[in-house]
Amino acid sequence: MGLKEKILKTLKDSKLVSTEDIDKALELQKETGGSLGEVLVKLGLVDEKSLLLILSKDLGLPPIELSRFKIADNLAKIVSSQYARKYKVIPVGKIGNTLTMAMSDPLNVLALDDLKTLTGLEINPVLASSQDIEDAILRFYQESAKEEIENILDDGVASQLEVIQDEKKPGQEQAVVLKDIKEGPVVKITNFILKNAINEKASDVLIEPMEKRMRVRYRIDGVLREREAPPASMQPLIASRIKVVSNLDIAEHRLPQDGRFRMRIGNRDVDFRVSVVPTVFGEKVALRILDKTQAVLDLSGLGFEEDTVEHIQQVSLRPHGMIISCGPTGCGKTTTLYSIIKYIDSPEKNLITVEDPIEYELRGINQVQVRTEVGLTFASSLRSILRQDPDIVMVGEIRDYETVDIAIKAALTGHLVLSTIHTTTACGSVTRLINMGVEPFLVTSSLMGVIAQRLVRKLCDGCKEETEIPDYLMGILGLDKATKVYKAKGCKRCSNSGYKGRIALCEFLEITEEIKDMILKRASESEIKEEARKKGMRTLREEGVIKLKKGVTSLEEVLRVTAQD
């Protein structure tokens, strides 16, 4: 029996994960890459500490906790940050010709061979969690942004990112500007800003012209954080550089423009969605980062409660009807629909999506990009798609009556339709459809379920501390004094924010016969909600309280993203 097979057997024998869970993780590993352990942890099937103990036992390697380990500065220079991030390793000690290397995946023979060749030393691996290694890399490799920007301006730092999408050929009037932005430090500074955003796991980057300075902000775990910025004089050149790689018109400064591009960092490709808007002081650039390696397109890995996941899965397996995901921008609606698609997809089904934009390219699935400038709208795409004999159709967003009318008719004629809508609650989506002009009998005949969701920040496991909740809130939230709750504190691991990562809260409304009768009678949102709660629906606030009791998030986060029931 090989070592990998032995570890898989140990995982099964330990009863930490089932055979089905391992099969699911292996399938996801084929798509996203990374080690099996990382995938299992990402899906929430096993915690890192338990996995580390199993690996340590089977591999005979000692585990270490890097957050309590003092690493000499000279050791961090033996392996470059590029290779440390690529292989998730960090050197922790050197004796003679042997380098002790903390690794999250010591079964990666390619990494061991490369590191031996790069360093000219024998590698002695020890075990550390993937999260510990990422935190150590940030601590020991991240030169201060101010110093690095100064180095770039002195032309002393090489670019580490590569644009892998063809650039638009410039016209004669653009030649001088392109020369400025392709030569000199502009490319390197732009890459530096983007590379740091990826390393900090930001979801968005804002590059903003102010009156006397330039501002750079990253959205990390849903909250904007300001970072060191280059001189204000470089802002127009950085904006032009981003326009070039996004195939936008760099000569146009009066109108908004949208585009996208892809860059390679280390051994992975990262997509960027770009929006450029003219402001009074110049052009503001907003970039949405779509990193496939960070996406978990699996319902059980989104953070929904088990019974909610089971209900959604049951409804999604029905042959026809409509499922809607709702919530504000950036709450994970599309990710949830992608996860449903991954769950129900099979070679026997014809599945087509219409999106604006396509956030992630899904293997084996036909995806259509909306192009309103040439008349390819959601409605016109949907009409054509229905002539392609699809079994399942995903419509990126219901924006108008024409789109919802076609979507509902598709659901009534034997298709499973998935879509999103901008409402705040699941029950509110029903009344929104009726307000858009859809007859109640069409809603009851087609709609099977509505998913409302929000994202809350997860407390950092390295520094969260127990706290007390005021007495007047205990009764409101259904807590008692015996319940342990935690608050954010802040440490190096979480950049002193007290939070690391996000998890979804889900409110799932299943359209039962009783609720259908209420919709036909044009019942109000509050009446539908009251009936749904009698049938077992939990509100977003109640979902948040469950996460609070589990020590996953804080009271402040629950109150921030949910409304009073």
mmCIF file with all atom_site columns, C-alpha atoms in Angstrom, residues 38 40 78 89 92 130-131 133 216 240 320 356 396 405 417 429 432 443 565:
data_model
loop_
_atom_site.group_PDB
_atom_site.id
_atom_site.type_symbol
_atom_site.label_atom_id
_atom_site.label_alt_id
_atom_site.label_comp_id
_atom_site.label_asym_id
_atom_site.label_entity_id
_atom_site.label_seq_id
_atom_site.pdbx_PDB_ins_code
_atom_site.Cartn_x
_atom_site.Cartn_y
_atom_site.Cartn_z
_atom_site.occupancy
_atom_site.B_iso_or_equiv
_atom_site.pdbx_formal_charge
_atom_site.auth_seq_id
_atom_site.auth_comp_id
_atom_site.auth_asym_id
_atom_site.auth_atom_id
_atom_site.pdbx_PDB_model_num
ATOM 1  C CA . GLU A 1 38  ? -6.463  21.510 1.904   1.00 0.00 ? 38  GLU A CA 1
ATOM 2  C CA . LEU A 1 40  ? -10.996 18.581 2.925   1.00 0.00 ? 40  LEU A CA 1
ATOM 3  C CA . ILE A 1 78  ? 17.084  30.995 1.511   1.00 0.00 ? 78  ILE A CA 1
ATOM 4  C CA . VAL A 1 89  ? 6.604   26.085 2.666   1.00 0.00 ? 89  VAL A CA 1
ATOM 5  C CA . VAL A 1 92  ? 12.562  27.143 10.024  1.00 0.00 ? 92  VAL A CA 1
ATOM 6  C CA . SER A 1 130 ? -1.560  25.496 5.617   1.00 0.00 ? 130 SER A CA 1
ATOM 7  C CA . GLN A 1 131 ? -2.960  28.497 7.478   1.00 0.00 ? 131 GLN A CA 1
ATOM 8  C CA . ILE A 1 133 ? 2.408   28.706 6.755   1.00 0.00 ? 133 ILE A CA 1
ATOM 9  C CA . VAL A 1 216 ? -5.513  52.276 -2.715  1.00 0.00 ? 216 VAL A CA 1
ATOM 10 C CA . SER A 1 240 ? -4.134  53.466 -18.332 1.00 0.00 ? 240 SER A CA 1
ATOM 11 C CA . HIS A 1 320 ? -38.561 21.550 -13.626 1.00 0.00 ? 320 HIS A CA 1
ATOM 12 C CA . ASP A 1 356 ? -23.105 39.289 -16.998 1.00 0.00 ? 356 ASP A CA 1
ATOM 13 C CA . GLY A 1 396 ? -27.429 35.535 -14.045 1.00 0.00 ? 396 GLY A CA 1
ATOM 14 C CA . ASP A 1 405 ? -41.558 36.363 -18.030 1.00 0.00 ? 405 ASP A CA 1
ATOM 15 C CA . VAL A 1 417 ? -34.350 27.556 -14.064 1.00 0.00 ? 417 VAL A CA 1
ATOM 16 C CA . SER A 1 429 ? -38.675 37.965 -3.485  1.00 0.00 ? 429 SER A CA 1
ATOM 17 C CA . ARG A 1 432 ? -41.114 41.464 -5.813  1.00 0.00 ? 432 ARG A CA 1
ATOM 18 C CA . VAL A 1 443 ? -45.476 32.340 -9.455  1.00 0.00 ? 443 VAL A CA 1
ATOM 19 C CA . ASP A 1 565 ? -37.211 39.615 12.883  1.00 0.00 ? 565 ASP A CA 1
#
